[in-house]
mmCIF file of C-alpha atoms and ligand atoms in Angstrom:
data_model
loop_
_atom_site.group_PDB
_atom_site.id
_atom_site.type_symbol
_atom_site.label_atom_id
_atom_site.label_comp_id
_atom_site.label_asym_id
_atom_site.label_seq_id
_atom_site.Cartn_x
_atom_site.Cartn_y
_atom_site.Cartn_z
ATOM 1 C CA MET Q 1 -68.879 49.953 5.706
ATOM 2 C CA SER Q 2 -68.915 52.171 8.572
ATOM 3 C CA ASN Q 3 -69.150 56.130 8.949
ATOM 4 C CA LYS Q 4 -66.579 57.891 7.871
ATOM 5 C CA PRO Q 5 -65.400 61.059 9.709
ATOM 6 C CA GLU Q 6 -66.223 64.654 9.239
ATOM 7 C CA ASN Q 7 -62.750 65.748 8.121
ATOM 8 C CA LEU Q 8 -61.521 62.875 6.063
ATOM 9 C CA THR Q 9 -61.842 63.319 1.753
ATOM 10 C CA LEU Q 10 -61.192 60.312 0.318
ATOM 11 C CA ILE Q 11 -61.535 62.618 -3.376
ATOM 12 C CA THR Q 12 -59.969 65.718 -3.712
ATOM 13 C CA ASP Q 13 -61.238 68.205 -5.895
ATOM 14 C CA ASP Q 14 -58.780 67.308 -8.809
ATOM 15 C CA GLY Q 15 -60.512 64.230 -8.988
ATOM 16 C CA LEU Q 16 -57.302 62.255 -7.018
ATOM 17 C CA ARG Q 17 -57.416 59.547 -5.187
ATOM 18 C CA LEU Q 18 -55.924 58.541 -1.318
ATOM 19 C CA ASP Q 19 -53.004 56.343 -3.379
ATOM 20 C CA GLY Q 20 -53.137 58.911 -5.949
ATOM 21 C CA ARG Q 21 -55.519 56.972 -8.501
ATOM 22 C CA ARG Q 22 -58.440 57.926 -10.832
ATOM 23 C CA ALA Q 23 -62.290 57.009 -10.551
ATOM 24 C CA ASP Q 24 -61.086 54.528 -13.367
ATOM 25 C CA GLU Q 25 -57.550 52.757 -12.072
ATOM 26 C CA ILE Q 26 -56.873 49.724 -10.870
ATOM 27 C CA ARG Q 27 -53.986 49.490 -7.885
ATOM 28 C CA PRO Q 28 -50.795 47.754 -9.224
ATOM 29 C CA MET Q 29 -51.050 43.753 -9.254
ATOM 30 C CA LYS Q 30 -48.199 41.525 -9.593
ATOM 31 C CA ILE Q 31 -48.674 37.791 -10.558
ATOM 32 C CA GLU Q 32 -46.566 34.809 -10.431
ATOM 33 C CA VAL Q 33 -47.179 31.565 -11.695
ATOM 34 C CA GLY Q 34 -46.506 28.125 -10.217
ATOM 35 C CA VAL Q 35 -45.223 29.234 -7.493
ATOM 36 C CA LEU Q 36 -45.718 25.404 -4.455
ATOM 37 C CA SER Q 37 -44.547 22.318 -5.815
ATOM 38 C CA ARG Q 38 -46.504 19.743 -4.544
ATOM 39 C CA ALA Q 39 -49.965 21.829 -6.081
ATOM 40 C CA ASP Q 40 -50.882 20.768 -9.288
ATOM 41 C CA GLY Q 41 -50.872 24.251 -9.869
ATOM 42 C CA SER Q 42 -50.421 27.523 -7.923
ATOM 43 C CA CYS Q 43 -50.443 31.247 -8.025
ATOM 44 C CA TYR Q 44 -49.888 34.008 -5.680
ATOM 45 C CA LEU Q 45 -51.145 37.231 -6.221
ATOM 46 C CA GLU Q 46 -50.341 40.824 -4.756
ATOM 47 C CA TRP Q 47 -53.013 43.620 -5.745
ATOM 48 C CA GLY Q 48 -52.220 47.066 -4.280
ATOM 49 C CA ARG Q 49 -51.496 45.595 -0.692
ATOM 50 C CA ASN Q 50 -53.505 42.365 -1.010
ATOM 51 C CA LYS Q 51 -51.010 38.891 -0.932
ATOM 52 C CA ILE Q 52 -52.830 36.118 -1.540
ATOM 53 C CA LEU Q 53 -51.697 32.486 -2.444
ATOM 54 C CA VAL Q 54 -53.782 29.692 -4.263
ATOM 55 C CA GLY Q 55 -53.522 26.169 -4.569
ATOM 56 C CA VAL Q 56 -55.355 24.296 -6.835
ATOM 57 C CA PHE Q 57 -55.313 20.190 -6.644
ATOM 58 C CA GLY Q 58 -56.853 18.258 -8.925
ATOM 59 C CA PRO Q 59 -58.939 16.532 -10.649
ATOM 60 C CA ARG Q 60 -57.798 13.955 -8.560
ATOM 61 C CA GLU Q 61 -60.560 11.142 -7.421
ATOM 62 C CA ALA Q 62 -62.905 12.481 -4.940
ATOM 63 C CA HIS Q 63 -62.877 11.798 -1.190
ATOM 64 C CA PRO Q 64 -65.146 11.029 0.301
ATOM 65 C CA ARG Q 65 -67.522 9.000 -2.187
ATOM 66 C CA ARG Q 66 -70.653 9.942 -2.202
ATOM 67 C CA SER Q 67 -69.079 13.074 -2.933
ATOM 68 C CA GLN Q 68 -68.434 12.599 -6.237
ATOM 69 C CA ARG Q 69 -70.822 12.920 -9.187
ATOM 70 C CA ALA Q 70 -71.435 10.445 -11.771
ATOM 71 C CA ASP Q 71 -71.271 12.766 -14.746
ATOM 72 C CA SER Q 72 -68.781 15.294 -13.765
ATOM 73 C CA ALA Q 73 -66.168 16.846 -11.162
ATOM 74 C CA VAL Q 74 -67.246 18.718 -8.358
ATOM 75 C CA ILE Q 75 -65.317 21.773 -8.155
ATOM 76 C CA ARG Q 76 -64.329 22.745 -4.492
ATOM 77 C CA TYR Q 77 -63.190 26.329 -3.100
ATOM 78 C CA ARG Q 78 -62.240 27.354 0.416
ATOM 79 C CA TYR Q 79 -61.475 30.715 0.951
ATOM 80 C CA ASN Q 80 -59.337 31.492 3.791
ATOM 81 C CA MET Q 81 -57.578 34.804 5.383
ATOM 82 C CA ALA Q 82 -54.969 33.587 7.685
ATOM 83 C CA SER Q 83 -55.196 34.975 11.114
ATOM 84 C CA PHE Q 84 -52.352 37.515 10.289
ATOM 85 C CA SER Q 85 -53.824 39.035 7.273
ATOM 86 C CA VAL Q 86 -56.016 41.328 9.148
ATOM 87 C CA GLU Q 87 -55.330 44.042 11.258
ATOM 88 C CA ASP Q 88 -57.510 42.746 14.219
ATOM 89 C CA ARG Q 89 -56.876 38.756 14.095
ATOM 90 C CA ALA Q 90 -59.246 37.056 12.004
ATOM 91 C CA ARG Q 91 -60.265 34.011 14.165
ATOM 92 C CA PRO Q 92 -58.925 30.911 12.436
ATOM 93 C CA GLY Q 93 -61.718 28.477 11.347
ATOM 94 C CA PRO Q 94 -64.541 28.870 8.737
ATOM 95 C CA SER Q 95 -66.754 32.050 8.753
ATOM 96 C CA ARG Q 96 -69.670 32.954 7.883
ATOM 97 C CA ARG Q 97 -67.887 35.209 5.131
ATOM 98 C CA SER Q 98 -66.164 32.501 4.517
ATOM 99 C CA ILE Q 99 -68.106 30.804 3.594
ATOM 100 C CA GLU Q 100 -69.845 32.891 1.522
ATOM 101 C CA ILE Q 101 -67.138 33.725 -0.300
ATOM 102 C CA SER Q 102 -65.883 30.652 -1.278
ATOM 103 C CA LYS Q 103 -69.557 29.626 -2.607
ATOM 104 C CA VAL Q 104 -69.591 32.178 -4.852
ATOM 105 C CA SER Q 105 -66.565 32.574 -5.827
ATOM 106 C CA ARG Q 106 -67.310 28.852 -6.285
ATOM 107 C CA GLU Q 107 -70.450 29.881 -8.595
ATOM 108 C CA ALA Q 108 -67.955 32.463 -10.245
ATOM 109 C CA PHE Q 109 -65.759 29.653 -12.870
ATOM 110 C CA GLU Q 110 -68.581 26.815 -12.806
ATOM 111 C CA PRO Q 111 -69.360 28.331 -15.861
ATOM 112 C CA VAL Q 112 -66.109 27.852 -16.970
ATOM 113 C CA ILE Q 113 -63.802 25.453 -15.678
ATOM 114 C CA MET Q 114 -64.750 21.951 -18.558
ATOM 115 C CA ALA Q 115 -65.772 19.346 -15.313
ATOM 116 C CA GLU Q 116 -68.036 17.038 -17.278
ATOM 117 C CA LEU Q 117 -64.704 15.602 -18.659
ATOM 118 C CA PHE Q 118 -63.521 14.616 -15.338
ATOM 119 C CA PRO Q 119 -66.538 11.960 -13.408
ATOM 120 C CA LYS Q 120 -65.935 10.412 -9.862
ATOM 121 C CA THR Q 121 -63.452 13.340 -8.785
ATOM 122 C CA ALA Q 122 -62.839 17.433 -7.657
ATOM 123 C CA ILE Q 123 -61.220 19.777 -7.972
ATOM 124 C CA ASP Q 124 -59.604 21.481 -4.985
ATOM 125 C CA ILE Q 125 -59.173 25.709 -5.631
ATOM 126 C CA PHE Q 126 -56.936 26.877 -2.151
ATOM 127 C CA VAL Q 127 -57.176 30.280 -0.759
ATOM 128 C CA GLU Q 128 -55.032 31.621 1.400
ATOM 129 C CA VAL Q 129 -55.481 35.891 1.608
ATOM 130 C CA LEU Q 130 -52.221 36.480 3.522
ATOM 131 C CA GLN Q 131 -52.681 39.943 3.425
ATOM 132 C CA ALA Q 132 -55.801 41.853 3.585
ATOM 133 C CA ASP Q 133 -56.004 46.118 2.240
ATOM 134 C CA ALA Q 134 -60.344 45.385 0.726
ATOM 135 C CA GLY Q 135 -61.272 43.294 -2.300
ATOM 136 C CA THR Q 136 -59.902 40.227 -1.342
ATOM 137 C CA ARG Q 137 -62.371 38.083 -3.038
ATOM 138 C CA THR Q 138 -61.443 39.899 -6.013
ATOM 139 C CA ALA Q 139 -58.362 39.436 -5.834
ATOM 140 C CA ALA Q 140 -58.115 35.122 -5.486
ATOM 141 C CA ILE Q 141 -61.027 35.026 -7.775
ATOM 142 C CA ASN Q 142 -58.127 36.617 -10.553
ATOM 143 C CA ALA Q 143 -55.196 34.709 -8.537
ATOM 144 C CA SER Q 144 -57.370 31.422 -8.579
ATOM 145 C CA SER Q 145 -58.182 31.376 -13.008
ATOM 146 C CA ILE Q 146 -54.235 31.602 -12.924
ATOM 147 C CA ALA Q 147 -53.637 29.099 -10.793
ATOM 148 C CA LEU Q 148 -55.872 26.506 -12.228
ATOM 149 C CA ALA Q 149 -55.216 27.623 -15.777
ATOM 150 C CA ASP Q 150 -51.553 26.168 -13.807
ATOM 151 C CA ALA Q 151 -52.492 22.900 -12.850
ATOM 152 C CA GLY Q 152 -54.127 22.396 -16.855
ATOM 153 C CA ILE Q 153 -57.357 22.298 -16.204
ATOM 154 C CA PRO Q 154 -59.577 22.512 -19.168
ATOM 155 C CA MET Q 155 -61.191 25.923 -19.070
ATOM 156 C CA LYS Q 156 -63.585 27.700 -21.349
ATOM 157 C CA GLY Q 157 -61.451 30.684 -20.536
ATOM 158 C CA LEU Q 158 -60.118 33.165 -18.150
ATOM 159 C CA ILE Q 159 -62.161 34.645 -15.433
ATOM 160 C CA THR Q 160 -61.284 38.260 -14.083
ATOM 161 C CA SER Q 161 -62.511 39.738 -11.406
ATOM 162 C CA CYS Q 162 -62.622 43.252 -9.878
ATOM 163 C CA ALA Q 163 -65.145 45.673 -7.808
ATOM 164 C CA PHE Q 164 -66.522 49.498 -8.521
ATOM 165 C CA GLY Q 165 -67.958 51.501 -5.232
ATOM 166 C CA LYS Q 166 -69.244 54.575 -4.583
ATOM 167 C CA VAL Q 167 -67.037 56.794 -2.568
ATOM 168 C CA ASP Q 168 -67.414 60.921 -1.934
ATOM 169 C CA GLY Q 169 -70.749 60.043 -4.259
ATOM 170 C CA LYS Q 170 -68.198 59.107 -6.590
ATOM 171 C CA ILE Q 171 -67.672 55.747 -8.963
ATOM 172 C CA VAL Q 172 -64.720 54.176 -8.909
ATOM 173 C CA LEU Q 173 -62.800 51.551 -9.742
ATOM 174 C CA ASP Q 174 -60.943 48.800 -7.018
ATOM 175 C CA LEU Q 175 -61.897 50.530 -3.735
ATOM 176 C CA ASN Q 176 -58.369 50.945 -0.989
ATOM 177 C CA LYS Q 177 -59.202 50.418 2.627
ATOM 178 C CA GLU Q 178 -60.362 53.260 3.454
ATOM 179 C CA GLU Q 179 -63.379 53.551 0.563
ATOM 180 C CA ASP Q 180 -63.626 49.661 1.793
ATOM 181 C CA ASN Q 181 -64.496 51.318 4.954
ATOM 182 C CA TYR Q 182 -65.781 55.006 4.716
ATOM 183 C CA GLY Q 183 -67.676 54.789 0.813
ATOM 184 C CA GLU Q 184 -71.045 54.270 -0.274
ATOM 185 C CA ALA Q 185 -71.254 51.062 -1.622
ATOM 186 C CA ASP Q 186 -68.813 47.953 -3.217
ATOM 187 C CA PHE Q 187 -70.030 46.077 -5.769
ATOM 188 C CA PRO Q 188 -67.658 42.795 -6.865
ATOM 189 C CA VAL Q 189 -67.824 41.342 -10.461
ATOM 190 C CA ALA Q 190 -66.633 38.408 -12.198
ATOM 191 C CA MET Q 191 -66.913 38.103 -15.566
ATOM 192 C CA THR Q 192 -65.089 35.356 -18.218
ATOM 193 C CA GLN Q 193 -63.446 36.695 -21.033
ATOM 194 C CA ASP Q 194 -66.091 37.374 -23.253
ATOM 195 C CA GLY Q 195 -67.946 39.315 -20.697
ATOM 196 C CA GLU Q 196 -70.275 37.464 -19.574
ATOM 197 C CA ILE Q 197 -70.728 37.759 -15.656
ATOM 198 C CA THR Q 198 -70.390 34.864 -13.005
ATOM 199 C CA LEU Q 199 -70.631 36.758 -9.802
ATOM 200 C CA ILE Q 200 -72.281 39.702 -8.857
ATOM 201 C CA GLN Q 201 -72.584 41.353 -4.531
ATOM 202 C CA MET Q 202 -73.522 44.909 -4.185
ATOM 203 C CA ASP Q 203 -73.326 46.423 -0.135
ATOM 204 C CA GLY Q 204 -74.451 49.926 -0.303
ATOM 205 C CA ASN Q 205 -76.608 51.907 -1.998
ATOM 206 C CA LEU Q 206 -76.425 52.379 -5.783
ATOM 207 C CA THR Q 207 -78.963 53.348 -8.122
ATOM 208 C CA PRO Q 208 -79.805 51.673 -11.881
ATOM 209 C CA ASP Q 209 -77.694 54.369 -13.342
ATOM 210 C CA GLU Q 210 -74.642 54.596 -10.950
ATOM 211 C CA ILE Q 211 -74.386 50.345 -11.800
ATOM 212 C CA LYS Q 212 -74.640 51.097 -15.556
ATOM 213 C CA GLN Q 213 -72.158 53.117 -15.009
ATOM 214 C CA GLY Q 214 -70.173 50.897 -12.109
ATOM 215 C CA LEU Q 215 -70.730 47.772 -14.455
ATOM 216 C CA GLU Q 216 -68.464 50.080 -17.570
ATOM 217 C CA LEU Q 217 -65.478 50.416 -15.156
ATOM 218 C CA VAL Q 218 -65.842 47.431 -14.536
ATOM 219 C CA LYS Q 219 -65.243 45.970 -18.364
ATOM 220 C CA LYS Q 220 -62.467 48.647 -18.065
ATOM 221 C CA GLY Q 221 -60.854 46.487 -15.075
ATOM 222 C CA CYS Q 222 -61.597 43.385 -16.379
ATOM 223 C CA LYS Q 223 -60.171 43.832 -19.843
ATOM 224 C CA GLU Q 224 -55.952 45.236 -17.900
ATOM 225 C CA ILE Q 225 -56.642 42.836 -15.611
ATOM 226 C CA LEU Q 226 -56.897 40.066 -18.105
ATOM 227 C CA GLU Q 227 -54.523 41.374 -20.004
ATOM 228 C CA ILE Q 228 -52.064 41.004 -17.045
ATOM 229 C CA GLN Q 229 -53.382 37.367 -17.034
ATOM 230 C CA GLN Q 230 -52.683 36.481 -20.894
ATOM 231 C CA ALA Q 231 -49.157 38.107 -20.194
ATOM 232 C CA VAL Q 232 -48.198 36.448 -17.599
ATOM 233 C CA LEU Q 233 -50.151 32.714 -18.069
ATOM 234 C CA ARG Q 234 -47.912 33.157 -21.849
ATOM 235 C CA LYS Q 235 -44.326 33.820 -20.281
ATOM 236 C CA LYS Q 236 -45.242 30.667 -18.367
ATOM 237 C CA PHE Q 237 -46.466 28.667 -21.354
ATOM 238 C CA GLU Q 238 -44.709 29.316 -24.298
ATOM 239 C CA THR Q 239 -41.694 27.326 -25.789
ATOM 240 C CA PRO Q 240 -39.220 29.404 -27.128
ATOM 241 C CA VAL Q 241 -38.474 28.743 -30.316
ATOM 242 C CA GLU Q 242 -34.686 27.538 -29.457
ATOM 243 C CA GLU Q 243 -36.181 24.598 -27.037
ATOM 244 C CA VAL Q 244 -38.058 23.333 -30.437
ATOM 245 C CA SER Q 245 -35.128 23.211 -32.712
ATOM 246 C CA GLU Q 246 -32.753 21.837 -30.634
ATOM 247 C CA GLU Q 247 -35.378 18.956 -29.427
ATOM 248 C CA THR Q 248 -36.237 17.611 -33.362
HETATM 249 O O1 CDP I 301 -62.306 41.731 0.873
HETATM 250 P P1 CDP I 301 -63.045 41.364 0.367
HETATM 251 O O2 CDP I 301 -63.715 43.050 -0.419
HETATM 252 O O3 CDP I 301 -63.371 40.707 -0.380
HETATM 253 O O4 CDP I 301 -64.300 41.593 1.150
HETATM 254 P P2 CDP I 301 -65.152 42.708 2.225
HETATM 255 O O5 CDP I 301 -65.907 41.655 3.498
HETATM 256 O O6 CDP I 301 -65.762 43.572 1.847
HETATM 257 O O7 CDP I 301 -64.027 43.088 3.652
HETATM 258 C C1 CDP I 301 -63.790 44.126 2.390
HETATM 259 C C2 CDP I 301 -62.042 43.949 4.159
HETATM 260 O O8 CDP I 301 -62.560 44.173 5.491
HETATM 261 C C3 CDP I 301 -60.482 43.412 3.716
HETATM 262 O O9 CDP I 301 -59.883 43.006 2.100
HETATM 263 C C4 CDP I 301 -59.911 43.414 5.124
HETATM 264 O O10 CDP I 301 -58.696 43.910 4.456
HETATM 265 C C5 CDP I 301 -61.295 43.704 5.848
HETATM 266 N N1 CDP I 301 -60.888 42.552 6.747
HETATM 267 C C6 CDP I 301 -60.934 42.718 8.308
HETATM 268 O O11 CDP I 301 -60.356 43.723 8.476
HETATM 269 N N2 CDP I 301 -61.393 41.719 8.922
HETATM 270 C C7 CDP I 301 -62.386 40.446 8.415
HETATM 271 N N3 CDP I 301 -62.434 39.920 9.573
HETATM 272 C C8 CDP I 301 -62.890 40.571 7.499
HETATM 273 C C9 CDP I 301 -62.367 42.234 6.319
#
């Protein structure tokens, strides 16, 4: 978030944003499932200009052994930005930012992954941001949810994620790059299918009323994303009736 150039208007008088969206609209999302043959589960997701690839491995024996837990699987989440994913080359290797995003994203999944079924194992979620355009942590969580389901990891439900923010004094859903750069606040959220919040972060300043208004928008955004996620998984896993009858 930086100082906005004086002549830059992010929202027009008739309520349209620079990319033509209204305040309550998310960017177009496209999801492909099962794109990596060596991973147990995988997903490629585009959201606006973000491009994210996720590979899930496990449950598999956790190494090193001292990392194992006798009563459950350990969940590991690694968020990484490709050096070519941003305008100024991203320095390879972990940064404060990527370590923080990995931690909060892992925590966003812990309430739904049934880790207790797989003692002494590890479930690894590897996120590669190929192209970043604001909202990569939320995009990566949406993709990870699909990759985990693709890997057959037992979960109580999917996790869905979306941010709201404040731009030109207005509360809007799913910030694009200009809004992220020059907006007044960014507020990423992740939630379960039942609307229980598993990640909440805030950059900038918001009043309690603005947060309330933003959370309503995020609920709407997450509902739309959940429908996209469910449609993709249904398509992948549903068995055509003809195939079943042919085999029997
Ligand atoms: O991506 P997200 O909104 O979750 O995280 P952020 O830290 O708020 O970053 C916002 C955006 O800034 C990213 O999506 C990238 O487009 C950009 N960025 C960058 O250009 N270089 C970095 N080293 C980190 C982020």
